[in-house]
XYZ file of C-alpha atoms in Angstrom:
484
model
C -30.308 -17.239 85.178
C -31.755 -15.427 88.138
C -33.487 -12.112 87.576
C -33.347 -10.183 90.849
C -34.874 -13.112 92.692
C -34.578 -11.972 96.254
C -35.416 -8.580 97.681
C -33.089 -9.448 100.532
C -30.133 -9.517 98.148
C -30.283 -5.863 97.277
C -27.453 -3.577 98.204
C -27.824 -0.483 100.334
C -29.612 2.246 98.399
C -28.981 5.943 98.681
C -32.232 7.829 98.396
C -32.989 11.400 97.529
C -34.088 12.016 101.076
C -30.534 11.348 102.226
C -29.275 14.378 100.291
C -30.227 18.028 100.229
C -29.817 18.270 96.448
C -30.183 15.496 93.899
C -29.069 15.918 90.318
C -29.824 13.564 87.486
C -26.119 13.631 86.600
C -25.294 11.877 89.875
C -27.381 8.905 88.830
C -25.819 8.941 85.374
C -22.282 8.957 86.742
C -23.163 6.113 89.092
C -24.795 4.007 86.356
C -21.927 4.674 83.937
C -19.308 3.501 86.426
C -21.216 0.425 87.578
C -22.034 -0.749 84.058
C -18.604 0.030 82.581
C -16.743 -1.719 85.377
C -19.029 -4.723 85.877
C -21.472 -5.426 83.035
C -20.567 -8.693 81.321
C -21.583 -7.341 77.931
C -19.574 -4.110 78.027
C -16.795 -5.152 75.632
C -19.338 -6.740 73.273
C -21.481 -3.623 73.185
C -18.852 -0.864 73.239
C -16.500 -1.725 70.381
C -13.884 0.139 68.321
C -16.387 0.562 65.488
C -18.944 2.372 67.692
C -16.729 3.841 70.423
C -16.884 7.376 69.008
C -20.680 7.327 68.741
C -20.970 5.914 72.255
C -18.641 8.538 73.713
C -20.575 11.325 72.007
C -23.880 9.966 73.333
C -22.435 9.628 76.840
C -21.164 13.214 76.790
C -24.505 14.576 75.596
C -26.467 12.599 78.192
C -24.138 13.648 80.996
C -24.165 17.342 80.110
C -27.922 17.618 79.842
C -28.374 15.541 83.012
C -26.595 18.241 85.003
C -29.584 20.553 84.613
C -32.331 17.968 85.194
C -33.892 17.806 88.659
C -37.256 16.252 87.744
C -37.262 12.514 88.443
C -39.493 11.530 85.556
C -37.534 13.581 83.041
C -34.308 12.120 84.401
C -35.561 8.551 83.998
C -36.421 8.923 80.321
C -33.232 10.885 79.700
C -31.005 8.159 81.145
C -33.007 5.522 79.309
C -31.688 6.980 76.040
C -28.198 6.041 77.196
C -29.204 2.588 78.443
C -30.943 1.886 75.123
C -27.525 1.985 73.445
C -26.766 -1.441 74.902
C -29.859 -3.032 73.320
C -30.110 -5.371 76.284
C -33.285 -5.665 78.326
C -31.142 -6.871 81.215
C -29.608 -3.397 81.564
C -32.187 -1.136 83.157
C -33.109 1.286 85.921
C -35.914 0.485 88.340
C -37.619 3.548 89.874
C -39.706 3.309 93.025
C -42.836 3.957 90.950
C -42.878 3.072 87.227
C -43.065 6.000 84.834
C -45.348 5.935 81.814
C -45.730 8.082 78.737
C -49.365 9.156 78.647
C -51.199 10.509 75.644
C -52.508 14.055 75.801
C -56.136 14.651 76.826
C -56.820 15.767 73.258
C -55.606 12.465 71.813
C -57.618 10.492 74.372
C -60.716 12.567 73.583
C -60.391 11.788 69.874
C -60.149 8.074 70.590
C -63.111 8.281 72.977
C -65.265 9.941 70.330
C -64.768 6.949 68.034
C -66.039 4.443 70.606
C -69.836 4.107 70.363
C -72.369 3.926 73.180
C -75.570 1.931 73.489
C -78.803 3.391 74.837
C -79.233 0.796 77.590
C -78.811 1.225 81.334
C -79.002 -1.678 83.790
C -82.759 -1.376 84.317
C -83.661 -1.172 80.634
C -81.195 -3.899 79.660
C -82.537 -6.219 82.351
C -86.022 -5.665 80.952
C -84.751 -6.393 77.423
C -83.189 -9.644 78.622
C -86.414 -10.730 80.327
C -88.473 -10.017 77.222
C -86.083 -11.891 74.921
C -84.869 -14.650 77.230
C -85.825 -17.480 74.863
C -83.888 -15.905 71.993
C -80.641 -15.128 73.837
C -77.271 -16.742 73.321
C -75.672 -17.888 76.564
C -73.039 -15.156 76.422
C -75.698 -12.434 76.314
C -76.604 -10.922 79.643
C -75.206 -9.012 82.607
C -71.672 -9.872 83.710
C -69.384 -8.647 86.498
C -65.579 -8.581 86.519
C -63.733 -10.637 89.118
C -62.503 -7.497 90.895
C -66.027 -5.990 90.893
C -64.708 -2.984 88.966
C -67.006 -3.473 85.981
C -70.595 -4.534 85.524
C -71.320 -4.867 81.825
C -74.021 -5.921 79.466
C -73.224 -8.176 76.518
C -75.501 -7.978 73.499
C -75.482 -9.822 70.188
C -75.240 -7.637 67.094
C -78.449 -7.553 65.037
C -76.601 -7.567 61.702
C -73.587 -9.781 62.436
C -74.433 -12.996 64.276
C -70.775 -13.537 65.244
C -70.341 -10.125 66.877
C -71.129 -9.228 70.498
C -70.800 -5.884 72.262
C -69.917 -5.385 75.914
C -71.003 -2.042 77.387
C -70.993 -0.337 80.785
C -74.031 -0.555 83.035
C -72.884 2.269 85.298
C -70.999 5.569 85.078
C -67.239 5.475 85.710
C -66.221 9.065 84.972
C -66.917 11.893 82.545
C -65.836 9.840 79.525
C -66.885 6.371 80.619
C -70.649 6.711 80.922
C -73.395 4.111 81.096
C -73.778 2.459 77.694
C -70.221 3.171 76.527
C -68.756 0.175 74.716
C -66.019 -1.489 76.795
C -65.211 -4.373 74.473
C -66.263 -6.027 71.235
C -66.167 -9.794 70.761
C -66.087 -11.710 67.497
C -66.903 -15.396 67.768
C -64.353 -17.622 66.020
C -65.662 -21.007 67.186
C -68.137 -22.296 69.773
C -67.396 -20.627 73.130
C -64.317 -18.870 71.686
C -63.950 -15.185 70.790
C -61.411 -12.604 69.731
C -62.000 -9.533 71.898
C -61.039 -5.917 71.337
C -60.865 -4.353 74.793
C -60.824 -0.589 75.483
C -58.602 0.645 78.307
C -59.349 3.733 80.399
C -57.581 5.961 77.833
C -59.469 4.213 74.996
C -56.366 2.495 73.690
C -57.063 -1.106 72.742
C -55.785 -4.594 73.335
C -56.769 -7.761 71.547
C -57.427 -10.777 73.739
C -58.443 -14.376 73.155
C -61.599 -15.041 75.171
C -63.091 -18.320 76.400
C -66.618 -18.914 77.635
C -66.758 -21.595 80.326
C -70.330 -22.027 81.586
C -70.985 -18.892 83.700
C -67.433 -17.545 83.302
C -65.956 -15.396 80.555
C -62.145 -15.412 80.545
C -60.397 -12.620 78.644
C -56.817 -13.828 78.692
C -54.401 -11.418 80.405
C -57.252 -8.980 81.100
C -60.332 -9.925 83.113
C -62.539 -12.761 84.190
C -66.273 -12.059 84.214
C -69.023 -13.943 86.050
C -72.565 -14.028 84.695
C -75.221 -12.450 86.921
C -78.350 -12.377 84.757
C -80.180 -14.226 83.338
C -79.419 -16.791 86.028
C -76.874 -19.174 84.455
C -78.183 -22.575 83.422
C -74.896 -24.153 84.450
C -72.211 -22.949 86.848
C -68.558 -23.900 86.976
C -67.486 -26.636 89.364
C -64.426 -26.633 91.603
C -62.738 -28.864 89.027
C -63.589 -26.363 86.274
C -62.000 -23.568 88.286
C -58.864 -25.613 88.900
C -58.450 -26.893 85.340
C -60.083 -24.303 83.097
C -60.499 -20.958 84.847
C -57.381 -20.031 86.809
C -54.495 -18.470 84.905
C -51.877 -21.091 85.764
C -53.248 -24.581 85.374
C -52.947 -28.106 84.036
C -55.974 -28.751 81.843
C -57.136 -31.955 80.165
C -58.022 -30.744 76.666
C -59.016 -34.183 75.383
C -58.181 -37.851 75.945
C -54.758 -37.398 74.371
C -53.714 -33.847 75.194
C -52.913 -31.884 78.341
C -52.222 -28.160 78.569
C -49.786 -26.808 81.173
C -49.984 -23.012 81.506
C -46.909 -22.124 83.540
C -46.721 -19.160 85.925
C -43.965 -16.571 85.409
C -40.684 -17.821 86.833
C -40.459 -14.613 88.869
C -43.200 -15.995 91.109
C -42.130 -16.161 94.748
C -41.589 -19.834 95.624
C -42.085 -20.636 91.946
C -40.227 -23.977 92.050
C -42.365 -25.216 94.932
C -45.569 -23.914 93.328
C -44.905 -25.722 90.037
C -43.916 -28.924 91.842
C -47.242 -28.812 93.665
C -49.111 -28.264 90.392
C -47.424 -31.339 88.924
C -48.164 -33.413 92.017
C -51.844 -32.420 92.053
C -52.321 -33.203 88.353
C -49.962 -36.167 88.002
C -52.675 -38.510 86.621
C -53.352 -36.053 83.793
C -49.664 -35.747 82.876
C -48.998 -39.478 83.212
C -51.869 -40.422 80.915
C -51.607 -37.761 78.200
C -49.558 -38.721 75.105
C -49.402 -35.050 74.130
C -48.401 -32.162 76.387
C -48.598 -28.477 75.481
C -46.469 -26.223 77.696
C -47.700 -22.645 77.367
C -44.858 -20.146 77.828
C -46.535 -17.191 76.150
C -45.920 -13.902 77.976
C -43.571 -15.626 80.439
C -40.854 -13.072 81.357
C -38.476 -15.596 82.916
C -37.012 -15.469 86.417
C -35.728 -18.405 88.471
C -34.379 -21.257 86.353
C -35.142 -23.700 89.173
C -38.854 -23.059 88.608
C -39.214 -25.424 85.666
C -36.749 -28.169 86.647
C -39.515 -30.405 88.003
C -40.824 -30.737 84.430
C -37.647 -32.353 83.103
C -38.724 -35.944 83.953
C -41.624 -35.483 81.530
C -39.381 -33.973 78.848
C -36.037 -35.816 78.949
C -35.047 -38.402 76.377
C -31.420 -38.053 77.502
C -29.602 -36.057 80.140
C -30.161 -32.308 79.872
C -27.168 -30.061 80.489
C -27.483 -26.462 81.626
C -24.334 -24.615 80.640
C -22.930 -22.293 83.268
C -22.672 -18.589 82.591
C -19.394 -16.857 81.813
C -18.912 -14.444 84.723
C -17.024 -11.166 84.597
C -14.743 -11.171 87.629
C -14.518 -7.666 89.066
C -14.195 -6.385 92.598
C -17.812 -5.201 92.727
C -19.186 -8.359 91.116
C -17.327 -10.403 93.723
C -18.887 -8.227 96.429
C -22.293 -8.816 94.841
C -21.960 -12.607 94.745
C -20.487 -12.748 98.248
C -23.329 -10.620 99.631
C -25.912 -12.859 97.950
C -24.270 -15.978 99.344
C -24.327 -14.536 102.854
C -27.920 -13.331 102.552
C -29.416 -16.680 101.504
C -28.043 -18.525 104.529
C -31.172 -17.515 106.463
C -33.471 -18.909 103.765
C -33.204 -22.725 103.632
C -34.823 -23.216 100.221
C -32.558 -20.669 98.527
C -29.537 -21.847 100.509
C -29.938 -25.443 99.380
C -30.553 -24.508 95.770
C -28.050 -21.702 95.238
C -25.177 -22.071 97.706
C -23.155 -24.765 95.862
C -23.159 -22.812 92.611
C -22.457 -19.434 94.223
C -19.606 -20.843 96.298
C -17.958 -22.267 93.196
C -18.474 -19.075 91.201
C -17.087 -16.990 94.056
C -13.919 -19.122 94.296
C -13.340 -18.822 90.564
C -13.909 -15.066 90.539
C -11.677 -14.433 93.544
C -8.854 -16.354 91.885
C -9.203 -14.676 88.488
C -9.743 -10.970 89.048
C -10.165 -8.936 85.882
C -11.017 -11.987 83.755
C -14.038 -13.967 82.656
C -14.589 -17.309 84.381
C -16.849 -20.207 83.433
C -19.546 -20.962 85.963
C -20.383 -24.609 86.660
C -22.580 -26.658 84.349
C -25.552 -28.491 85.813
C -26.659 -31.873 84.515
C -30.171 -33.244 84.868
C -29.575 -36.958 84.497
C -32.058 -39.194 82.740
C -33.464 -41.805 85.102
C -35.883 -43.253 82.569
C -37.888 -41.978 79.634
C -41.435 -41.279 80.804
C -43.987 -43.261 78.749
C -46.104 -40.118 78.596
C -46.067 -37.571 77.224
C -44.695 -38.825 73.921
C -44.810 -35.371 72.341
C -44.102 -32.093 74.159
C -45.042 -28.849 72.424
C -43.838 -25.476 73.683
C -46.110 -22.563 72.835
C -44.256 -19.225 72.698
C -44.729 -15.655 71.550
C -42.810 -12.389 71.308
C -43.132 -11.875 75.066
C -41.494 -15.185 76.000
C -38.212 -13.961 77.466
C -35.076 -14.541 79.474
C -35.175 -17.727 81.555
C -38.272 -18.896 79.681
C -36.099 -18.834 76.550
C -33.398 -20.744 78.403
C -36.019 -23.383 79.215
C -36.770 -23.782 75.510
C -33.084 -24.149 74.601
C -32.563 -26.754 77.313
C -35.741 -28.641 76.386
C -34.586 -28.841 72.767
C -31.951 -31.314 73.948
C -34.852 -33.794 74.117
C -36.171 -35.634 71.063
C -39.754 -35.214 72.314
C -39.991 -31.459 71.948
C -41.201 -29.014 69.325
C -41.680 -25.251 69.559
C -44.800 -23.548 68.181
C -45.748 -19.891 67.832
C -43.602 -16.934 66.851
C -40.075 -15.749 67.563
C -39.441 -15.206 71.258
C -38.326 -11.852 72.668
C -34.576 -12.464 72.491
C -33.368 -11.625 75.996
C -31.056 -14.375 77.209
C -27.492 -13.620 76.092
C -26.458 -11.630 79.162
C -27.539 -13.244 82.399
C -27.190 -13.380 86.190
C -28.761 -9.953 86.701
C -28.036 -8.034 89.906
C -28.702 -4.425 90.903
C -27.238 -1.566 92.939
C -28.958 1.295 94.753
C -28.345 4.648 93.053
C -27.543 7.988 94.752
C -30.829 9.721 93.900
C -34.571 9.072 93.938
C -34.329 5.589 95.461
C -33.680 4.070 92.032
C -31.721 0.902 91.301
C -29.534 0.117 88.295
C -29.416 -3.480 87.087
C -27.087 -5.300 84.711
C -25.827 -8.806 83.933
C -22.769 -10.203 85.700
C -22.365 -13.020 83.174
C -22.952 -13.897 79.554
C -24.218 -17.085 77.991
C -21.767 -19.816 77.004
C -23.549 -19.749 73.604
C -21.771 -16.512 72.743
C -20.488 -15.403 70.354
C -21.529 -18.296 68.105
C -25.254 -18.477 68.851
C -26.735 -15.180 70.061
C -30.489 -14.752 70.390
C -30.803 -11.238 71.824
C -33.121 -8.947 69.871
C -34.043 -11.681 67.388
C -35.363 -14.455 69.604
C -35.704 -18.193 69.190
C -37.468 -19.197 65.987
C -40.253 -21.762 66.439
C -40.172 -25.109 64.676
C -43.754 -24.506 63.574
C -44.788 -20.890 63.042
C -48.358 -19.947 63.909
C -49.847 -17.082 61.934
C -51.170 -14.053 63.782
C -54.403 -14.681 61.893
C -54.831 -17.954 63.788
C -57.270 -17.162 66.586
C -56.838 -20.145 68.918
C -53.161 -21.096 69.173
C -53.763 -23.852 71.717
C -56.316 -25.478 69.419
C -53.870 -25.183 66.509
C -51.191 -27.075 68.463
C -53.678 -29.639 69.780
C -54.762 -30.497 66.238
C -51.178 -30.558 64.960
C -50.084 -33.059 67.610
C -52.859 -35.435 66.538
C -51.393 -35.802 63.050
């Protein structure tokens, strides 16, 4: 289930600069034709019971698009039409992402509700010196890994579990020295739940870990302590196992944690193989393995194959997709096959499958054809791990969901967390360059062999063990569960 893996596989784009006049309707007409003629989910999405509503929507979108010349307005207008398909694998990619920003008035209201402390860096440094013997380790001056923020962290005088992070320098007219940047509530030793304020004063909640002189706000920032001088600094082994985002960490004598990178990572299969090689003693000697797939958007299904020897209790079979054979889809697959010949790693991995799919499509124009299955044979059951837990959340999507479904063929595995995103029914995503603005329209050439019996789109994969949102430390929850 590749998700636009290779930039080299993209078709020729027509950009706005190639035309004197660009109308939004040109992009709509192009997207309509490409999706109608080639999208594997078309007949599932546009049915007799909703045909009239779809036609009315299409007419309204097309008519209004004729008068739209602003790129941003066009993007959100066409998105209304794409949303009909309720498939995250049908989308338009602009050159620069568009966002919907709140008005200055709304931002100002939010800003007014965020307090400020009276400290600056000089006065806070003096406070720290005067109270050094009373400070918790997390209190002090910290700097973000990108040097963008220098903050003070101060324990609340009334609530011993609460800590406030505030700016030690001016950023702009609203972000002044002393303005609170985040608030941390301690949930266990060295563990916090953090409310972080973005530039527009919107918030995000993050699980935060304190590791010696590092503070790791997951999916946000890493901070290094500057003052008071840390009593203990992280080692190279700490950085490798506990600090970096993607890591294999020994949690205890029985449990290892494997935080996987997104499968969209360039050279992802090789990167994960190297991670496994470097930490093989940990994996080989840990009865329990937690594979963290939270916030993994999917990508290349080859990325996780090197983990199968630790998961298998029998052969694992990856069912081939059901491809829609159309003239343009054949062109797409043929172009991809030609393009990867100059890239040995992709050639070796993808050519056999693409050649077989291409032969089937060329011999069955206008039909759906079954792509080849792939079997991962069991050589032997690894003595460790004995239990494999997958940790997922609502942002676990696409190929990461496929990984879960394939891993469930093993008797070792359990899934913990919450329902996944539900974005794996329509697969093999490719894109085409659109006439205007340098945009690209993407859609799935195939659908899962699970359909129509076992869809997961827009509902996700339910975990075997649900973890409540009130649970602060999901990894710790799973670690304790596996010890039962």
